Coordinates of C-alpha atoms in Angstrom, one line a residue:
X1 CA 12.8 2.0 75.9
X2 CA 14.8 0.5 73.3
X3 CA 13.4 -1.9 70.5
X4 CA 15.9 -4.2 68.8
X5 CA 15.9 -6.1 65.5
X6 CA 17.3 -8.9 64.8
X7 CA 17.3 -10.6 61.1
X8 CA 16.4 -14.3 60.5
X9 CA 16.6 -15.7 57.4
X10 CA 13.3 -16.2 55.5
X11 CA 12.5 -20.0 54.1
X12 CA 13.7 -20.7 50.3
X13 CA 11.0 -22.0 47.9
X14 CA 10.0 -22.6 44.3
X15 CA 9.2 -18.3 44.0
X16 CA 11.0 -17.5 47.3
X17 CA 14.2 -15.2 47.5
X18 CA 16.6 -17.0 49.6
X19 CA 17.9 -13.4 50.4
X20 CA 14.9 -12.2 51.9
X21 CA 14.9 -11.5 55.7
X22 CA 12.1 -11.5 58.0
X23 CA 12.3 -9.1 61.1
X24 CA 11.8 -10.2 65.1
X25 CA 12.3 -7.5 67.8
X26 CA 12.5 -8.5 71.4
X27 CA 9.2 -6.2 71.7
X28 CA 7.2 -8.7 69.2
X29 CA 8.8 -12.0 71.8
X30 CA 7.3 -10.4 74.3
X31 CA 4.5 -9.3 73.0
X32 CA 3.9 -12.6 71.4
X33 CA 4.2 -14.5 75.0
X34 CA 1.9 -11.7 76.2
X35 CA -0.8 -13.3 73.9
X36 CA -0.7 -16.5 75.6
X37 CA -0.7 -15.4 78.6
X38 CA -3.7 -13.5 78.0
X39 CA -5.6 -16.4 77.0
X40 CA -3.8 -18.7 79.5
X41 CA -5.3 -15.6 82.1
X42 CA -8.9 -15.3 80.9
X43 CA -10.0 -18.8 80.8
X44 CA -7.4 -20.1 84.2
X45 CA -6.8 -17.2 85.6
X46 CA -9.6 -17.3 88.2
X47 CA -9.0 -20.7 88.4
X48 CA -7.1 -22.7 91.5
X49 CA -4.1 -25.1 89.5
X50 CA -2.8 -26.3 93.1
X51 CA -5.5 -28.0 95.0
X52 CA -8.8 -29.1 94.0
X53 CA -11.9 -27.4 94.6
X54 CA -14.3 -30.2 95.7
X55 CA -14.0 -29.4 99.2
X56 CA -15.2 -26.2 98.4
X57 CA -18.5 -27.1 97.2
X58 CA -20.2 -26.0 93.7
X59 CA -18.2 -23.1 92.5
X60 CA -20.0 -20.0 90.9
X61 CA -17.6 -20.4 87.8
X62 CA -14.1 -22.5 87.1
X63 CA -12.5 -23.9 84.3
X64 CA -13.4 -27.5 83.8
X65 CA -12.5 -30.8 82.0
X66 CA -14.2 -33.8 81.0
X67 CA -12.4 -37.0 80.9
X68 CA -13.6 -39.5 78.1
X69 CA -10.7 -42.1 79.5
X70 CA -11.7 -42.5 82.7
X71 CA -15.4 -42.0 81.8
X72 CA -15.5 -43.5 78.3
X73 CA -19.4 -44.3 78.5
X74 CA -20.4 -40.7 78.4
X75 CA -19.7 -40.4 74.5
X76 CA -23.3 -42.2 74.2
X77 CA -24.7 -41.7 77.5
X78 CA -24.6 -38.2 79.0
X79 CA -25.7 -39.5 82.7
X80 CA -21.8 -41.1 83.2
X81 CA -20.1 -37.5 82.0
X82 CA -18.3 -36.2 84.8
X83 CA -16.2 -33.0 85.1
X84 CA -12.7 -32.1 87.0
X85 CA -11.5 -28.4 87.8
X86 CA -7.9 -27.5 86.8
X87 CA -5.9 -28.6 89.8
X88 CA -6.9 -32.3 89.2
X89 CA -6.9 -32.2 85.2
X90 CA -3.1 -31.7 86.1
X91 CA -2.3 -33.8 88.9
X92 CA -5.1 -37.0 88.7
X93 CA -5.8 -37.1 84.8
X94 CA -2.6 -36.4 83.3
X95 CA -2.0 -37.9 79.7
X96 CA -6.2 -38.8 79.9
X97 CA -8.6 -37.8 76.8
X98 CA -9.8 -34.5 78.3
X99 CA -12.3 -32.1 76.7
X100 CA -11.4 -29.0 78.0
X101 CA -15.3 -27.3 78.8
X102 CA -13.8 -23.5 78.9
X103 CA -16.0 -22.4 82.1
X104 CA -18.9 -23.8 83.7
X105 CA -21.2 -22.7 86.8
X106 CA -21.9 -23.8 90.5
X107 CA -20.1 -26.9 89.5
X108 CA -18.4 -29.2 92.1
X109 CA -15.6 -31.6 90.8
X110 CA -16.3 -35.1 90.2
X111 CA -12.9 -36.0 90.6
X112 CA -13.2 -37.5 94.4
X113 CA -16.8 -39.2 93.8
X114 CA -17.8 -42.6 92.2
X115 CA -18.1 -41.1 88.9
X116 CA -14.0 -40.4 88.3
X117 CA -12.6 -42.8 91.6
X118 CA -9.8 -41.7 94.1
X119 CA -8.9 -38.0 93.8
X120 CA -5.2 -37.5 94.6
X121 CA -5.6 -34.3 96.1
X122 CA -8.1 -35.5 98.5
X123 CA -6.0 -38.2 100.7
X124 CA -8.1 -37.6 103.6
X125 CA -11.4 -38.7 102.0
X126 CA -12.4 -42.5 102.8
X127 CA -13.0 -44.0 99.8
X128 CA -15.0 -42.6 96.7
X129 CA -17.7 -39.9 97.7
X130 CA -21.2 -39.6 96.5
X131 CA -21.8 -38.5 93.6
X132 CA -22.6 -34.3 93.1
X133 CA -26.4 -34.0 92.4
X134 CA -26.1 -30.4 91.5
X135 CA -24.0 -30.7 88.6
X136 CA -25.3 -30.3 85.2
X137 CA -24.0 -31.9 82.3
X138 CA -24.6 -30.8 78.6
X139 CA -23.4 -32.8 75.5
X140 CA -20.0 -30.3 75.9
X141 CA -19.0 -33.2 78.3
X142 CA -19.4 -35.7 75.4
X143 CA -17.1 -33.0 73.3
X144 CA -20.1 -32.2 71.1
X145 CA -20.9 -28.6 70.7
X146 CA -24.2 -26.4 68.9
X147 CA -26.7 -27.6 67.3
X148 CA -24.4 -29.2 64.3
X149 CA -23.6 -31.8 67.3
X150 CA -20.0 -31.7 65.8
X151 CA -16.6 -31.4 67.5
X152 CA -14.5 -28.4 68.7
X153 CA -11.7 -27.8 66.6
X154 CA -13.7 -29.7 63.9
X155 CA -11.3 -32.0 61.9
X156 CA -13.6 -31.6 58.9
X157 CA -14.1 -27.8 58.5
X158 CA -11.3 -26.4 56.1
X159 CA -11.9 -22.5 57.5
X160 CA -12.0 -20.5 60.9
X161 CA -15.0 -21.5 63.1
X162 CA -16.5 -19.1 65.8
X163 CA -18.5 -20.0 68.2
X164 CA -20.3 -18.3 71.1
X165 CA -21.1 -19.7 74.9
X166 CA -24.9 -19.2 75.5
X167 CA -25.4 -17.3 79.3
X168 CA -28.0 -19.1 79.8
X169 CA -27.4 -23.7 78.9
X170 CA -23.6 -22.8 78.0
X171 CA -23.5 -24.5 75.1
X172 CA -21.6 -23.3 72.3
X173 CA -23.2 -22.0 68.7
X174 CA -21.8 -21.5 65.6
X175 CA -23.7 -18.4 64.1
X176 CA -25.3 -19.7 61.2
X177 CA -27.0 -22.8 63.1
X178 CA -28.8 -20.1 65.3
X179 CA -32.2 -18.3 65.0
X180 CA -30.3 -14.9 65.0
X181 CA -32.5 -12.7 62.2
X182 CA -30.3 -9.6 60.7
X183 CA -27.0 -11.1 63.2
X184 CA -23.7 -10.6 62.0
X185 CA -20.0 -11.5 62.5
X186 CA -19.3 -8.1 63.6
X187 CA -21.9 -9.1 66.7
X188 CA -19.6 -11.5 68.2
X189 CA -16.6 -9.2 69.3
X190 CA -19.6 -6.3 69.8
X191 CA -21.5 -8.3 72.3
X192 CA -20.8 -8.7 75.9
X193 CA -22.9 -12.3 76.5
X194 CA -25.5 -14.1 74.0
X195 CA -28.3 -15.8 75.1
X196 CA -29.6 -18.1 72.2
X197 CA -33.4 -18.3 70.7
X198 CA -34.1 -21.8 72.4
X199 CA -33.2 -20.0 76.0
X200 CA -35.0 -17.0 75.1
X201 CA -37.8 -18.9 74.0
X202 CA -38.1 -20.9 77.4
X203 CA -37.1 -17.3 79.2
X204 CA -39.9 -15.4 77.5
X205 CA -39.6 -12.3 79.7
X206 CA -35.6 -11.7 78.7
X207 CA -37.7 -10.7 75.3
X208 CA -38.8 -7.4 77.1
X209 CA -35.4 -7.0 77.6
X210 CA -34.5 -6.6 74.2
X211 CA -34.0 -2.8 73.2
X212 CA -31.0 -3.4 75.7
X213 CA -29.2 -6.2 73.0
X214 CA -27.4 -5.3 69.2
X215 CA -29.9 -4.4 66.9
X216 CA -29.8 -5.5 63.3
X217 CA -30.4 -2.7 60.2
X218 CA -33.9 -3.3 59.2
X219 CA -32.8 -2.6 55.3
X220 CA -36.2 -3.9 54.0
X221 CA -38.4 -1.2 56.1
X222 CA -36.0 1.4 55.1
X223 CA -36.6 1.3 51.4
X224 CA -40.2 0.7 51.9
X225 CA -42.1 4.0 51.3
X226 CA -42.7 6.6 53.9
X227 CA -47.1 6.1 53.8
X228 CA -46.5 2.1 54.5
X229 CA -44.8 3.1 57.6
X230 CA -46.7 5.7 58.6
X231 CA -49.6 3.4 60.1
X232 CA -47.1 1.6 62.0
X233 CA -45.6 4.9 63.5
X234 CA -48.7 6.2 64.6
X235 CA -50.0 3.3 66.0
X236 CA -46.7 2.9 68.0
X237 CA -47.0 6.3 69.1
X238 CA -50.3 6.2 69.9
X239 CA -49.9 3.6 72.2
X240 CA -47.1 5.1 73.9
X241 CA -49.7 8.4 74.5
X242 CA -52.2 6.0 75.8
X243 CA -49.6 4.2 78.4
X244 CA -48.5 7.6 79.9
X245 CA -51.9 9.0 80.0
X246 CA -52.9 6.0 81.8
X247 CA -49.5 5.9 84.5
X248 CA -50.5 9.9 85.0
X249 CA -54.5 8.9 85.8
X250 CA -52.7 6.3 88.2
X251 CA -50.3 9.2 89.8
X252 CA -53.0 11.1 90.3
X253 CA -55.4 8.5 91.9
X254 CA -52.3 7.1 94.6
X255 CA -51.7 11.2 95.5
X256 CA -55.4 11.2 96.6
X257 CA -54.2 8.8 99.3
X258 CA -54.4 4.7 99.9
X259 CA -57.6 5.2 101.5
X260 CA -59.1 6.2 98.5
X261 CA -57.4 3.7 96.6
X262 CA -58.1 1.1 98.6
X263 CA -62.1 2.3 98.3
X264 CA -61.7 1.6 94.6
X265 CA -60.1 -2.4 95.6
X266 CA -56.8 -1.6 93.7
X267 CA -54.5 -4.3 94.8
X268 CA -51.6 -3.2 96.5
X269 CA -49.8 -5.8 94.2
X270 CA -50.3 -3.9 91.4
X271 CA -50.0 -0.6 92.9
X272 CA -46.6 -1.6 93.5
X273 CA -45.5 -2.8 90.3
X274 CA -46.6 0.5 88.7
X275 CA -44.6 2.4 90.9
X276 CA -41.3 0.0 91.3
X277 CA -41.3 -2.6 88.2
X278 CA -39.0 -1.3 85.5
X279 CA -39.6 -4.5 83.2
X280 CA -39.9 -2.3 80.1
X281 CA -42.4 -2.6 77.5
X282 CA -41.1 -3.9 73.9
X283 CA -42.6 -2.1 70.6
X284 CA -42.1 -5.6 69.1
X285 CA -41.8 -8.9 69.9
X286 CA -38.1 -10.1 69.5
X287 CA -37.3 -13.7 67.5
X288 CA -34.4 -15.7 67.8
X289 CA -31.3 -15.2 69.7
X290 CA -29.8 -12.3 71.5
X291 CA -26.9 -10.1 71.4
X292 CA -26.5 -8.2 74.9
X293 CA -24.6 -4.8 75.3
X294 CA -22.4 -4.3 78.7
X295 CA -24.0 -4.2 81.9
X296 CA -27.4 -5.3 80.2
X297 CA -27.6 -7.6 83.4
X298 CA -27.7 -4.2 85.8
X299 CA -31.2 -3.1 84.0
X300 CA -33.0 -6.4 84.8
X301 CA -36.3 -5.6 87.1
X302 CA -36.1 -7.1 90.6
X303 CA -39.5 -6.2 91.7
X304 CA -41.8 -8.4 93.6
X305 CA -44.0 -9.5 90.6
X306 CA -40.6 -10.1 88.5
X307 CA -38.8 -11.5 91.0
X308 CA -40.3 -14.6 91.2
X309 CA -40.2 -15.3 87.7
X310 CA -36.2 -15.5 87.8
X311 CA -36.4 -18.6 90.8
X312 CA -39.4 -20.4 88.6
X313 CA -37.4 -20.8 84.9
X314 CA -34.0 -21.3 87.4
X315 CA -32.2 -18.2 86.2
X316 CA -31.8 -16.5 89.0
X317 CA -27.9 -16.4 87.8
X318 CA -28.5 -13.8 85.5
X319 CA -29.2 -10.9 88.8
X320 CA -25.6 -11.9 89.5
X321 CA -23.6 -9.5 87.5
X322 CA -20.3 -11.5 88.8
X323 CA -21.7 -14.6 87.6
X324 CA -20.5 -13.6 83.5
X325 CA -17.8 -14.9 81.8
X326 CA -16.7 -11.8 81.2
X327 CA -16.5 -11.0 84.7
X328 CA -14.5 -14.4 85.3
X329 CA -12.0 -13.3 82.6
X330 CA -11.6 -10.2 83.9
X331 CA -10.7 -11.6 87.1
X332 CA -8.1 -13.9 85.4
X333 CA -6.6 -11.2 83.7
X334 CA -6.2 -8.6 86.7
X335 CA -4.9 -11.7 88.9
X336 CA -2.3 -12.2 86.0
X337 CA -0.8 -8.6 85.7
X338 CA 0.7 -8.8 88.4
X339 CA 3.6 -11.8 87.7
X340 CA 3.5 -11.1 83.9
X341 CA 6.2 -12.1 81.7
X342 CA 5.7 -9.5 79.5
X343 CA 5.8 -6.7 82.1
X344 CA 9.4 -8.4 83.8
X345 CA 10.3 -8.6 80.0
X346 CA 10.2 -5.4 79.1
X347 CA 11.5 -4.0 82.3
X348 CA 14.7 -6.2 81.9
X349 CA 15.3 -5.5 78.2
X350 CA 15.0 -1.6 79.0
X351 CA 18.3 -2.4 81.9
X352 CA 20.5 -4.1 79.4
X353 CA 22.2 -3.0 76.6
X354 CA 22.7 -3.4 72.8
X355 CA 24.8 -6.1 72.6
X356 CA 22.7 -8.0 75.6
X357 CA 20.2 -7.6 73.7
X358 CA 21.6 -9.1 70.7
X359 CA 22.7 -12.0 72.6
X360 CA 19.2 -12.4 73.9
X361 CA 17.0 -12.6 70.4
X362 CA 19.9 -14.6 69.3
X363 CA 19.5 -17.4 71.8
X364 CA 15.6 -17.0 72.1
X365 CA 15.3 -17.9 68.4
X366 CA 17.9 -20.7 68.5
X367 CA 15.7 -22.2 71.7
X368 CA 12.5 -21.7 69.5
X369 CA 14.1 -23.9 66.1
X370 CA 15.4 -26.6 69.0
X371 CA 12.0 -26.4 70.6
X372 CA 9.7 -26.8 67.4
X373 CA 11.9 -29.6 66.0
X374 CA 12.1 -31.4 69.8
X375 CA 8.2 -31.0 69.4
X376 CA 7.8 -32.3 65.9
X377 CA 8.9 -36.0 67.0
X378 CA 6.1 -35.4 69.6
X379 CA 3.6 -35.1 66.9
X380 CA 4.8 -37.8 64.5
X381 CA 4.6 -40.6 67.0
X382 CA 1.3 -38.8 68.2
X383 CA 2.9 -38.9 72.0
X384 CA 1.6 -36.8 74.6
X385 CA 4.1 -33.8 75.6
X386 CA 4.5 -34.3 79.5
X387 CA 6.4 -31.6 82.2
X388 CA 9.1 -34.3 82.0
X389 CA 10.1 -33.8 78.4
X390 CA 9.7 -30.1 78.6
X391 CA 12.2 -30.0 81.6
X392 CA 14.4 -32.8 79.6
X393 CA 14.5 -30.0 76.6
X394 CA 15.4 -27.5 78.9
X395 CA 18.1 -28.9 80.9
X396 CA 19.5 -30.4 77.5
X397 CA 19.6 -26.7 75.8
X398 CA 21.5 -25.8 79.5
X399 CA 23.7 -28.6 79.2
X400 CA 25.2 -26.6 75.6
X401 CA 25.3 -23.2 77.3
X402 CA 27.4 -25.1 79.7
X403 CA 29.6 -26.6 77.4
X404 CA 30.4 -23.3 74.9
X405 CA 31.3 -22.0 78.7
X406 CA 35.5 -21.1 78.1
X407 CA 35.3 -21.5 74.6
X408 CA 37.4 -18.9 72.7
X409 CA 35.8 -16.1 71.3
X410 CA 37.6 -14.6 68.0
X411 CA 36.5 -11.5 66.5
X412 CA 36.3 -10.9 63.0

């Protein structure tokens, strides 16, 4: 496959050499569209852009707006936020103040009922519809995020935020405003989903759950001295003697038949969760937020005493292993592959030749000066960009194809 460079001429300054070049090769345009689409893919990917999904009912997980124009009231009361799916985002609240929510679950769009009007992909509903009683609404719908209550990008921080998307209320956390004991930066690209320490505090079982998530280097009980954590060793291990002596008295007892067990008045209950439940057993009790590893989701008990527990505190979600983000991006991107730009890229700059190519990262850069300075009068007058004016640039930059079309050519 052949890689071209091309050489662009680097921007003068005060200290800059105004004969320094920087280097583009077709490969980095591609690969830098790649990037987008990736993104574009994870978080729309899954998601239907043509026709809105109200008629489907609440949707295990979609990209979603909020629209502060049409429902200005929910910046100080969160019972008039309403949310849209993709399709109408485009097509009914073009040009609106939208907060774009990443992905929410079993949502149904608010675009068709009294809380957002008329939907314009809905013709053949009467009028506006009820309004969804399912939905929940966090303050993401206000554009407020964690527990800083602060906007997402925040106009006021002058470095890089990151944030995570609890599984559980999917809100999103900066990691310093969580209880997250020995967490670190390096967790948040490590970690398949977080659950923070308000949800595992009113999910109390997740926290037997826990040798499953990131653990943090306990550097303070390493450099204590062997004898201080002696006790603690053998009275961890002597408990775990004590639980397996007691399962193999059990063992022995349920070989000897129900009868006899039933002669003792074992409950069958608790026969039951001693042979199925896998709920394990934590050496310590976990604080603050958690971390989880892949699959963590596949390990969680579904026994009949831990079953129930899941439909009381309303997660039953989490025994959904499709019900992750990650699963949804996944999707996305698979979904994607197929009609990437990179993939059609590559293919066609591997069929032409040198001087094709030349002609290609030539004009691509060209289009990209036009484009950014067409853009730039966008963002003084602090206009909205519409498909219009992008299809206005476009035929305009055909329009001077057209015209060098017949024009001499004269080598030198």
């Amino acid at each position: 496959m052949s890689e071209l460079n091309a050489s662009v001429a680097g921007p003068e300054g005060e200290d800059g050499n105004p004969h320094e070049q920087s280097t583009i090769t077709m490969v980095d345009v591609l690969e830098q569209e790649k990037e987008l689409e990736d993104e574009y893919a994870a978080v729309l990917g899954a998601s239907d852009e043509k026709s809105c999904t109200y008629a489907k009912g609440p949707i295990a997980r979609q990209a979603l707006y909020s629209c502060l124009t049409c429902c200005p009231e929910a910046r100080t009361d969160l019972t008039k936020a309403a949310g849209c799916c993709l399709a109408c985002s485009y097509r009914c609240h073009e040009n609106h103040e939208l907060v774009e929510l990443y992905t929410k679950r079993n949502f149904r769009c608010d675009c068709p009922t009294s809380k957002l009007g008329k939907c314009s992909l809905n013709p053949q509903l009467q009028g506006a519809q009820d309004a969804n009683k399912g939905n929940l609404y966090n303050q993401n719908f206000q554009g407020l995020y964690c527990r800083c209550k602060r906007p997402y990008p925040d106009p006021e921080r002058t470095v890089e935020e990151v944030m995570l998307q609890c599984a559980i209320c999917e809100d999103w956390y900066h990691l310093p405003h969580m209880k997250a004991p020995g967490a670190s930066e390096k967790w948040l690209d490590a970690c398949s989903e977080m659950i923070c320490d308000g949800c595992m505090d009113a999910v109390p079982f997740l926290k037997d759950y826990t040798g499953l998530a990131l653990q943090p280097v306990e550097g303070d009980e390493e450099k204590k001295p062997k004898e201080d954590l002696k006790p603690k060793q053998d009275e961890g291990q002597l408990k775990s003697e004590l639980d397996r002596s007691i399962c193999d008295i059990m063992n022995v007892s349920e070989k000897k038949g129900d009868a006899a067990a039933a002669e003792v008045g074992e409950p069958s209950q608790k026969r039951a969760k001693l042979d199925n439940c896998s709920r394990p057993t934590p050496l310590k009790e976990h604080q603050g937020a958690a971390f989880w590893t892949n699959d963590w989701r596949k390990s969680l008990c579904q026994c009949s005493e831990c079953l129930p527990l899941y439909k009381e505190l309303g997660v039953e979600f989490l025994l959904d292993t499709e019900d992750s983000a990650k699963t949804y991006e996944e999707r996305g991107m698979k979904r994607a592959e197929e009609n990437s730009s990179y993939e059609q890229g590559i293919r066609a700059l591997a069929s032409i030749d040198r001087t094709q190519q030349i002609d290609a990262i030539t004009e691509y850069n060209r289009m990209k000066d036009k484009l950014k300075e067409y853009l730039q009068s966008f963002a003084e007058s602090k206009k909205v960009v519409t498909e219009e004016d992008i299809n206005r640039f476009f035929a305009g930059m055909r329009n001077e194809n057209n015209d060098k079309l017949g024009q001499p050519y004269f080598c030198r």
